[in-house]
PDB file of C-alpha atoms in Angstrom:
ATOM      1  CA  MET E   1     123.351  93.327 126.560  1.00 69.00           C
ATOM      2  CA  ARG E   2     123.975  97.003 127.367  1.00 71.00           C
ATOM      3  CA  ASP E   3     127.015  96.987 125.072  1.00 73.00           C
ATOM      4  CA  TYR E   4     124.887  95.498 122.285  1.00 78.00           C
ATOM      5  CA  PHE E   5     122.336  98.325 122.566  1.00 83.00           C
ATOM      6  CA  ALA E   6     124.977 101.012 123.158  1.00 86.00           C
ATOM      7  CA  PRO E   7     124.519 102.526 119.662  1.00 89.00           C
ATOM      8  CA  VAL E   8     120.782 102.894 120.335  1.00 90.00           C
ATOM      9  CA  ILE E   9     121.379 104.427 123.771  1.00 90.00           C
ATOM     10  CA  ASP E  10     123.821 106.903 122.263  1.00 90.00           C
ATOM     11  CA  LEU E  11     121.179 107.887 119.682  1.00 93.00           C
ATOM     12  CA  GLN E  12     118.303 108.306 122.156  1.00 93.00           C
ATOM     13  CA  SER E  13     117.674 111.946 121.344  1.00 95.00           C
ATOM     14  CA  GLN E  14     117.789 111.242 117.610  1.00 94.00           C
ATOM     15  CA  PHE E  15     115.298 108.404 118.018  1.00 95.00           C
ATOM     16  CA  VAL E  16     112.916 110.709 119.875  1.00 96.00           C
ATOM     17  CA  SER E  17     113.247 113.362 117.173  1.00 95.00           C
ATOM     18  CA  ALA E  18     112.829 110.812 114.369  1.00 95.00           C
ATOM     19  CA  PHE E  19     109.775 109.334 116.092  1.00 95.00           C
ATOM     20  CA  GLY E  20     108.143 112.782 116.195  1.00 95.00           C
ATOM     21  CA  GLU E  21     109.005 113.430 112.546  1.00 94.00           C
ATOM     22  CA  THR E  22     107.507 110.086 111.494  1.00 95.00           C
ATOM     23  CA  LEU E  23     104.286 110.830 113.390  1.00 95.00           C
ATOM     24  CA  PHE E  24     104.118 114.293 111.778  1.00 95.00           C
ATOM     25  CA  LEU E  25     104.611 112.905 108.268  1.00 94.00           C
ATOM     26  CA  ALA E  26     102.146 110.043 108.787  1.00 94.00           C
ATOM     27  CA  GLY E  27      99.552 112.277 110.470  1.00 94.00           C
ATOM     28  CA  THR E  28      99.758 114.950 107.791  1.00 94.00           C
ATOM     29  CA  GLY E  29      99.555 112.347 105.054  1.00 94.00           C
ATOM     30  CA  LEU E  30      96.545 110.665 106.644  1.00 93.00           C
ATOM     31  CA  VAL E  31      94.638 113.925 107.268  1.00 96.00           C
ATOM     32  CA  LEU E  32      95.372 115.834 104.038  1.00 96.00           C
ATOM     33  CA  GLY E  33      95.757 112.803 101.771  1.00 95.00           C
ATOM     34  CA  GLY E  34      92.726 111.213 103.401  1.00 95.00           C
ATOM     35  CA  PHE E  35      90.594 114.322 102.834  1.00 96.00           C
ATOM     36  CA  LEU E  36      91.619 114.564  99.173  1.00 97.00           C
ATOM     37  CA  GLY E  37      91.056 110.833  98.794  1.00 96.00           C
ATOM     38  CA  LEU E  38      87.584 111.175 100.317  1.00 96.00           C
ATOM     39  CA  VAL E  39      86.748 113.893  97.773  1.00 97.00           C
ATOM     40  CA  ILE E  40      88.186 111.871  94.875  1.00 97.00           C
ATOM     41  CA  GLY E  41      86.495 108.617  95.910  1.00 96.00           C
ATOM     42  CA  THR E  42      83.125 110.240  96.557  1.00 96.00           C
ATOM     43  CA  THR E  43      83.279 112.053  93.215  1.00 96.00           C
ATOM     44  CA  LEU E  44      84.169 108.777  91.466  1.00 96.00           C
ATOM     45  CA  TYR E  45      81.141 107.111  93.042  1.00 95.00           C
ATOM     46  CA  VAL E  46      78.524 109.801  92.423  1.00 95.00           C
ATOM     47  CA  THR E  47      79.611 110.492  88.817  1.00 95.00           C
ATOM     48  CA  ARG E  48      79.684 106.853  87.693  1.00 93.00           C
ATOM     49  CA  ALA E  49      76.965 105.534  85.372  1.00 90.00           C
ATOM     50  CA  GLY E  50      73.789 105.184  87.434  1.00 85.00           C
ATOM     51  CA  GLY E  51      75.257 107.299  90.241  1.00 87.00           C
ATOM     52  CA  ILE E  52      73.653 110.208  92.064  1.00 88.00           C
ATOM     53  CA  ALA E  53      75.161 112.757  89.660  1.00 91.00           C
ATOM     54  CA  PRO E  54      76.382 110.791  86.611  1.00 92.00           C
ATOM     55  CA  SER E  55      79.004 112.533  84.478  1.00 93.00           C
ATOM     56  CA  GLY E  56      80.936 110.534  81.936  1.00 93.00           C
ATOM     57  CA  VAL E  57      83.631 113.167  81.462  1.00 95.00           C
ATOM     58  CA  VAL E  58      84.398 113.659  85.163  1.00 95.00           C
ATOM     59  CA  SER E  59      84.296 109.924  85.830  1.00 95.00           C
ATOM     60  CA  VAL E  60      86.642 109.068  82.963  1.00 96.00           C
ATOM     61  CA  VAL E  61      89.133 111.837  83.798  1.00 96.00           C
ATOM     62  CA  LEU E  62      89.271 110.873  87.483  1.00 95.00           C
ATOM     63  CA  ASN E  63      89.582 107.172  86.706  1.00 95.00           C
ATOM     64  CA  VAL E  64      92.448 107.855  84.300  1.00 96.00           C
ATOM     65  CA  LEU E  65      94.250 109.983  86.906  1.00 95.00           C
ATOM     66  CA  VAL E  66      93.804 107.388  89.656  1.00 94.00           C
ATOM     67  CA  ASN E  67      94.859 104.521  87.395  1.00 94.00           C
ATOM     68  CA  PHE E  68      97.866 106.550  86.209  1.00 94.00           C
ATOM     69  CA  PHE E  69      99.308 107.544  89.579  1.00 92.00           C
ATOM     70  CA  ARG E  70      98.455 104.511  91.754  1.00 90.00           C
ATOM     71  CA  PRO E  71     100.818 101.983  90.104  1.00 90.00           C
ATOM     72  CA  ILE E  72     103.875 104.296  90.254  1.00 92.00           C
ATOM     73  CA  PRO E  73     106.392 103.089  92.879  1.00 92.00           C
ATOM     74  CA  PHE E  74     106.365 105.704  95.624  1.00 92.00           C
ATOM     75  CA  ILE E  75     110.093 106.418  95.557  1.00 91.00           C
ATOM     76  CA  LEU E  76     109.868 107.265  91.837  1.00 93.00           C
ATOM     77  CA  LEU E  77     106.764 109.376  92.428  1.00 93.00           C
ATOM     78  CA  ALA E  78     108.549 111.308  95.188  1.00 92.00           C
ATOM     79  CA  VAL E  79     111.477 112.046  92.878  1.00 91.00           C
ATOM     80  CA  ALA E  80     109.225 112.953  89.948  1.00 93.00           C
ATOM     81  CA  LEU E  81     107.218 115.409  92.075  1.00 93.00           C
ATOM     82  CA  GLN E  82     110.243 117.612  92.864  1.00 91.00           C
ATOM     83  CA  PRO E  83     109.420 120.123  90.077  1.00 92.00           C
ATOM     84  CA  PHE E  84     105.828 120.298  91.350  1.00 92.00           C
ATOM     85  CA  SER E  85     106.987 121.009  94.907  1.00 92.00           C
ATOM     86  CA  ARG E  86     109.287 123.775  93.713  1.00 91.00           C
ATOM     87  CA  ALA E  87     106.465 125.229  91.593  1.00 93.00           C
ATOM     88  CA  ILE E  88     104.275 125.643  94.704  1.00 91.00           C
ATOM     89  CA  GLY E  89     107.123 127.145  96.722  1.00 89.00           C
ATOM     90  CA  VAL E  90     108.351 124.054  98.563  1.00 87.00           C
ATOM     91  CA  ASP E  91     111.953 122.850  98.512  1.00 84.00           C
ATOM     92  CA  GLY E  92     112.478 119.807  96.305  1.00 78.00           C
ATOM     93  CA  ILE E  93     114.114 117.921  99.152  1.00 80.00           C
ATOM     94  CA  GLY E  94     113.472 117.551 102.865  1.00 85.00           C
ATOM     95  CA  THR E  95     110.345 117.451 105.013  1.00 88.00           C
ATOM     96  CA  GLY E  96     108.311 119.919 102.927  1.00 91.00           C
ATOM     97  CA  HIS E  97     108.700 117.922  99.743  1.00 92.00           C
ATOM     98  CA  ALA E  98     108.098 114.687 101.661  1.00 93.00           C
ATOM     99  CA  VAL E  99     104.722 116.019 102.833  1.00 94.00           C
ATOM    100  CA  VAL E 100     103.790 116.932  99.255  1.00 94.00           C
ATOM    101  CA  ALA E 101     104.808 113.490  97.982  1.00 94.00           C
ATOM    102  CA  ILE E 102     102.992 111.602 100.752  1.00 95.00           C
ATOM    103  CA  VAL E 103      99.790 113.639 100.394  1.00 95.00           C
ATOM    104  CA  PHE E 104      99.876 113.270  96.605  1.00 92.00           C
ATOM    105  CA  GLY E 105     100.648 109.559  96.741  1.00 92.00           C
ATOM    106  CA  SER E 106      98.077 108.716  99.409  1.00 94.00           C
ATOM    107  CA  ALA E 107      95.219 110.770  97.914  1.00 95.00           C
ATOM    108  CA  PHE E 108      94.767 108.577  94.836  1.00 93.00           C
ATOM    109  CA  GLY E 109      95.102 105.324  96.788  1.00 93.00           C
ATOM    110  CA  VAL E 110      92.604 106.465  99.420  1.00 95.00           C
ATOM    111  CA  GLY E 111      90.300 107.684  96.649  1.00 95.00           C
ATOM    112  CA  ARG E 112      89.974 104.198  95.219  1.00 94.00           C
ATOM    113  CA  ILE E 113      89.457 102.720  98.702  1.00 95.00           C
ATOM    114  CA  VAL E 114      86.667 105.232  99.399  1.00 96.00           C
ATOM    115  CA  GLU E 115      84.957 104.460  96.087  1.00 95.00           C
ATOM    116  CA  GLN E 116      85.066 100.711  96.764  1.00 93.00           C
ATOM    117  CA  ASN E 117      83.513 101.185 100.209  1.00 93.00           C
ATOM    118  CA  LEU E 118      80.763 103.472  98.921  1.00 94.00           C
ATOM    119  CA  VAL E 119      79.744 100.848  96.362  1.00 92.00           C
ATOM    120  CA  GLY E 120      78.616  98.681  99.276  1.00 89.00           C
ATOM    121  CA  VAL E 121      75.933 101.188 100.361  1.00 91.00           C
ATOM    122  CA  ASP E 122      72.395 100.012  99.557  1.00 89.00           C
ATOM    123  CA  PRO E 123      71.206 102.062  96.529  1.00 87.00           C
ATOM    124  CA  GLY E 124      67.639 101.797  97.844  1.00 89.00           C
ATOM    125  CA  VAL E 125      68.567 103.977 100.829  1.00 90.00           C
ATOM    126  CA  LEU E 126      69.888 106.668  98.506  1.00 89.00           C
ATOM    127  CA  GLU E 127      66.827 106.455  96.245  1.00 88.00           C
ATOM    128  CA  ALA E 128      64.545 106.772  99.269  1.00 90.00           C
ATOM    129  CA  ALA E 129      66.363 109.934 100.358  1.00 89.00           C
ATOM    130  CA  ARG E 130      66.082 111.376  96.843  1.00 86.00           C
ATOM    131  CA  SER E 131      62.352 110.536  96.694  1.00 88.00           C
ATOM    132  CA  MET E 132      61.877 112.503  99.926  1.00 89.00           C
ATOM    133  CA  GLY E 133      63.243 115.617  98.234  1.00 86.00           C
ATOM    134  CA  ALA E 134      66.848 115.575  99.447  1.00 88.00           C
ATOM    135  CA  SER E 135      69.328 117.270  97.139  1.00 90.00           C
ATOM    136  CA  ARG E 136      72.333 115.374  95.767  1.00 90.00           C
ATOM    137  CA  TRP E 137      74.657 117.068  98.275  1.00 92.00           C
ATOM    138  CA  GLN E 138      72.285 116.269 101.148  1.00 93.00           C
ATOM    139  CA  VAL E 139      72.175 112.607 100.093  1.00 93.00           C
ATOM    140  CA  VAL E 140      75.983 112.449 100.047  1.00 94.00           C
ATOM    141  CA  ARG E 141      76.404 114.270 103.362  1.00 92.00           C
ATOM    142  CA  THR E 142      73.563 112.794 105.405  1.00 92.00           C
ATOM    143  CA  VAL E 143      73.047 109.328 103.904  1.00 93.00           C
ATOM    144  CA  LEU E 144      75.887 108.054 101.703  1.00 94.00           C
ATOM    145  CA  LEU E 145      78.914 108.878 103.877  1.00 94.00           C
ATOM    146  CA  PRO E 146      77.244 108.051 107.239  1.00 92.00           C
ATOM    147  CA  GLU E 147      76.060 104.681 105.870  1.00 92.00           C
ATOM    148  CA  ALA E 148      79.624 103.826 104.821  1.00 92.00           C
ATOM    149  CA  PHE E 149      81.300 105.330 107.905  1.00 92.00           C
ATOM    150  CA  GLY E 150      82.360 102.019 109.516  1.00 91.00           C
ATOM    151  CA  PRO E 151      83.865 100.495 106.343  1.00 91.00           C
ATOM    152  CA  LEU E 152      85.519 103.839 105.568  1.00 94.00           C
ATOM    153  CA  ILE E 153      87.291 103.776 108.944  1.00 94.00           C
ATOM    154  CA  LEU E 154      88.658 100.321 108.120  1.00 93.00           C
ATOM    155  CA  GLY E 155      89.711 101.607 104.700  1.00 93.00           C
ATOM    156  CA  PHE E 156      91.559 104.578 106.191  1.00 94.00           C
ATOM    157  CA  THR E 157      93.201 102.244 108.713  1.00 93.00           C
ATOM    158  CA  PHE E 158      94.431 100.112 105.820  1.00 91.00           C
ATOM    159  CA  ALA E 159      95.761 103.253 104.114  1.00 93.00           C
ATOM    160  CA  LEU E 160      97.624 104.240 107.296  1.00 91.00           C
ATOM    161  CA  VAL E 161      99.907 101.227 106.901  1.00 88.00           C
ATOM    162  CA  ALA E 162     100.873 102.346 103.399  1.00 91.00           C
ATOM    163  CA  ILE E 163     101.366 105.945 104.560  1.00 94.00           C
ATOM    164  CA  VAL E 164     103.717 104.887 107.365  1.00 92.00           C
ATOM    165  CA  ASP E 165     105.615 102.908 104.734  1.00 90.00           C
ATOM    166  CA  MET E 166     105.881 106.121 102.699  1.00 92.00           C
ATOM    167  CA  THR E 167     107.358 107.988 105.698  1.00 92.00           C
ATOM    168  CA  ALA E 168     110.194 105.449 105.779  1.00 89.00           C
ATOM    169  CA  ILE E 169     110.835 105.759 102.040  1.00 89.00           C
ATOM    170  CA  VAL E 170     111.071 109.561 102.081  1.00 90.00           C
ATOM    171  CA  GLY E 171     114.008 109.160 104.466  1.00 86.00           C
ATOM    172  CA  THR E 172     116.063 108.640 101.301  1.00 84.00           C
ATOM    173  CA  ILE E 173     115.310 112.226 100.199  1.00 83.00           C
ATOM    174  CA  GLY E 174     116.315 113.768 103.505  1.00 83.00           C
ATOM    175  CA  ALA E 175     112.857 114.006 105.041  1.00 86.00           C
ATOM    176  CA  GLY E 176     113.982 112.857 108.480  1.00 88.00           C
ATOM    177  CA  GLY E 177     112.041 110.315 110.489  1.00 92.00           C
ATOM    178  CA  LEU E 178     112.806 106.750 111.462  1.00 94.00           C
ATOM    179  CA  GLY E 179     113.486 105.745 107.858  1.00 91.00           C
ATOM    180  CA  GLN E 180     116.320 108.229 107.495  1.00 92.00           C
ATOM    181  CA  LEU E 181     117.707 107.314 110.929  1.00 93.00           C
ATOM    182  CA  ALA E 182     117.748 103.611 110.005  1.00 93.00           C
ATOM    183  CA  LEU E 183     119.453 104.445 106.726  1.00 91.00           C
ATOM    184  CA  THR E 184     122.111 106.890 107.937  1.00 92.00           C
ATOM    185  CA  GLU E 185     122.890 105.566 111.415  1.00 92.00           C
ATOM    186  CA  GLY E 186     122.003 101.911 110.912  1.00 91.00           C
ATOM    187  CA  TYR E 187     122.656 100.776 107.358  1.00 90.00           C
ATOM    188  CA  ARG E 188     125.521 103.139 106.454  1.00 90.00           C
ATOM    189  CA  GLN E 189     127.250 102.842 109.855  1.00 89.00           C
ATOM    190  CA  PHE E 190     126.902  99.029 109.935  1.00 91.00           C
ATOM    191  CA  GLU E 191     124.785  99.133 113.108  1.00 91.00           C
ATOM    192  CA  PRO E 192     121.995  96.582 112.583  1.00 93.00           C
ATOM    193  CA  VAL E 193     120.687  97.133 116.121  1.00 95.00           C
ATOM    194  CA  VAL E 194     119.868 100.733 115.154  1.00 95.00           C
ATOM    195  CA  THR E 195     118.108  99.600 111.981  1.00 94.00           C
ATOM    196  CA  TRP E 196     116.079  96.967 113.827  1.00 95.00           C
ATOM    197  CA  THR E 197     115.168  99.346 116.640  1.00 96.00           C
ATOM    198  CA  ALA E 198     113.810 101.833 114.102  1.00 95.00           C
ATOM    199  CA  LEU E 199     111.986  98.989 112.377  1.00 94.00           C
ATOM    200  CA  VAL E 200     110.354  97.817 115.607  1.00 95.00           C
ATOM    201  CA  ILE E 201     109.185 101.358 116.403  1.00 96.00           C
ATOM    202  CA  VAL E 202     107.616 101.645 112.938  1.00 94.00           C
ATOM    203  CA  ILE E 203     105.848  98.308 113.469  1.00 94.00           C
ATOM    204  CA  LEU E 204     104.529  99.522 116.840  1.00 95.00           C
ATOM    205  CA  ILE E 205     103.162 102.692 115.218  1.00 94.00           C
ATOM    206  CA  VAL E 206     101.341 100.588 112.625  1.00 92.00           C
ATOM    207  CA  GLN E 207     100.020  98.194 115.281  1.00 94.00           C
ATOM    208  CA  VAL E 208      98.660 101.018 117.429  1.00 94.00           C
ATOM    209  CA  GLY E 209      97.014 102.633 114.397  1.00 92.00           C
ATOM    210  CA  GLN E 210      95.519  99.311 113.298  1.00 92.00           C
ATOM    211  CA  PHE E 211      94.182  98.577 116.800  1.00 93.00           C
ATOM    212  CA  ALA E 212      92.653 102.035 117.154  1.00 94.00           C
ATOM    213  CA  GLY E 213      91.066 101.871 113.689  1.00 92.00           C
ATOM    214  CA  ASN E 214      89.605  98.409 114.285  1.00 92.00           C
ATOM    215  CA  ALA E 215      88.216  99.432 117.680  1.00 93.00           C
ATOM    216  CA  LEU E 216      86.620 102.595 116.289  1.00 92.00           C
ATOM    217  CA  ALA E 217      85.135 100.713 113.319  1.00 89.00           C
ATOM    218  CA  ARG E 218      83.634  98.057 115.622  1.00 90.00           C
ATOM    219  CA  ARG E 219      82.082 100.754 117.762  1.00 88.00           C
ATOM    220  CA  VAL E 220      80.549 102.501 114.741  1.00 86.00           C
ATOM    221  CA  LEU E 221      79.274  99.289 113.117  1.00 80.00           C
ATOM    222  CA  ARG E 222      77.505  98.197 116.338  1.00 73.00           C
ATOM    223  CA  ARG E 223      75.329 101.323 116.470  1.00 62.00           C
TER     224      ARG E 223
END
């Protein structure tokens, strides 16, 4: 058994480093991409017809952008965004570009998830807040988002799975992480035990994130 796992034992330090890189990429994508997605999704909801601040132009433009970028396979999006990364002073390959690609790719997906969760908020609650003199921003901040907090947590947990998947894909553009380790030391060196070890670690990361998200959502929804 020890001989079978010898390649993994020899790569212990690389696994530790790749694990940290995957957590960094996933965490950055979830925080920055999640924040942008929250802004996009909330704007989509409030500017829709009958929304708190209806605006046909803003709604149409945002919907076109979301519908344009969401269907693009992430590996193609990451490659296509290289000129954009260079334009903002980031190398077109490596961890910096991977962060740009993950944030960009996750923002539009999270935006649609946020919009779908906000639709479930009772409009009567929002109208009551407006009738009491609350401004549009106050309604969004103190009523709309708190009312949808539990479902939003579940939505962000769902997005985490996709973001971790992105961290594996960017391994092909030299971003580091478990995806690159599985590719360079597992697939290319014909060491399936390395590939499967990296795969199991990725699955564990997703499982821990899913468990934490579900537990937090249950706690919020029971209040």
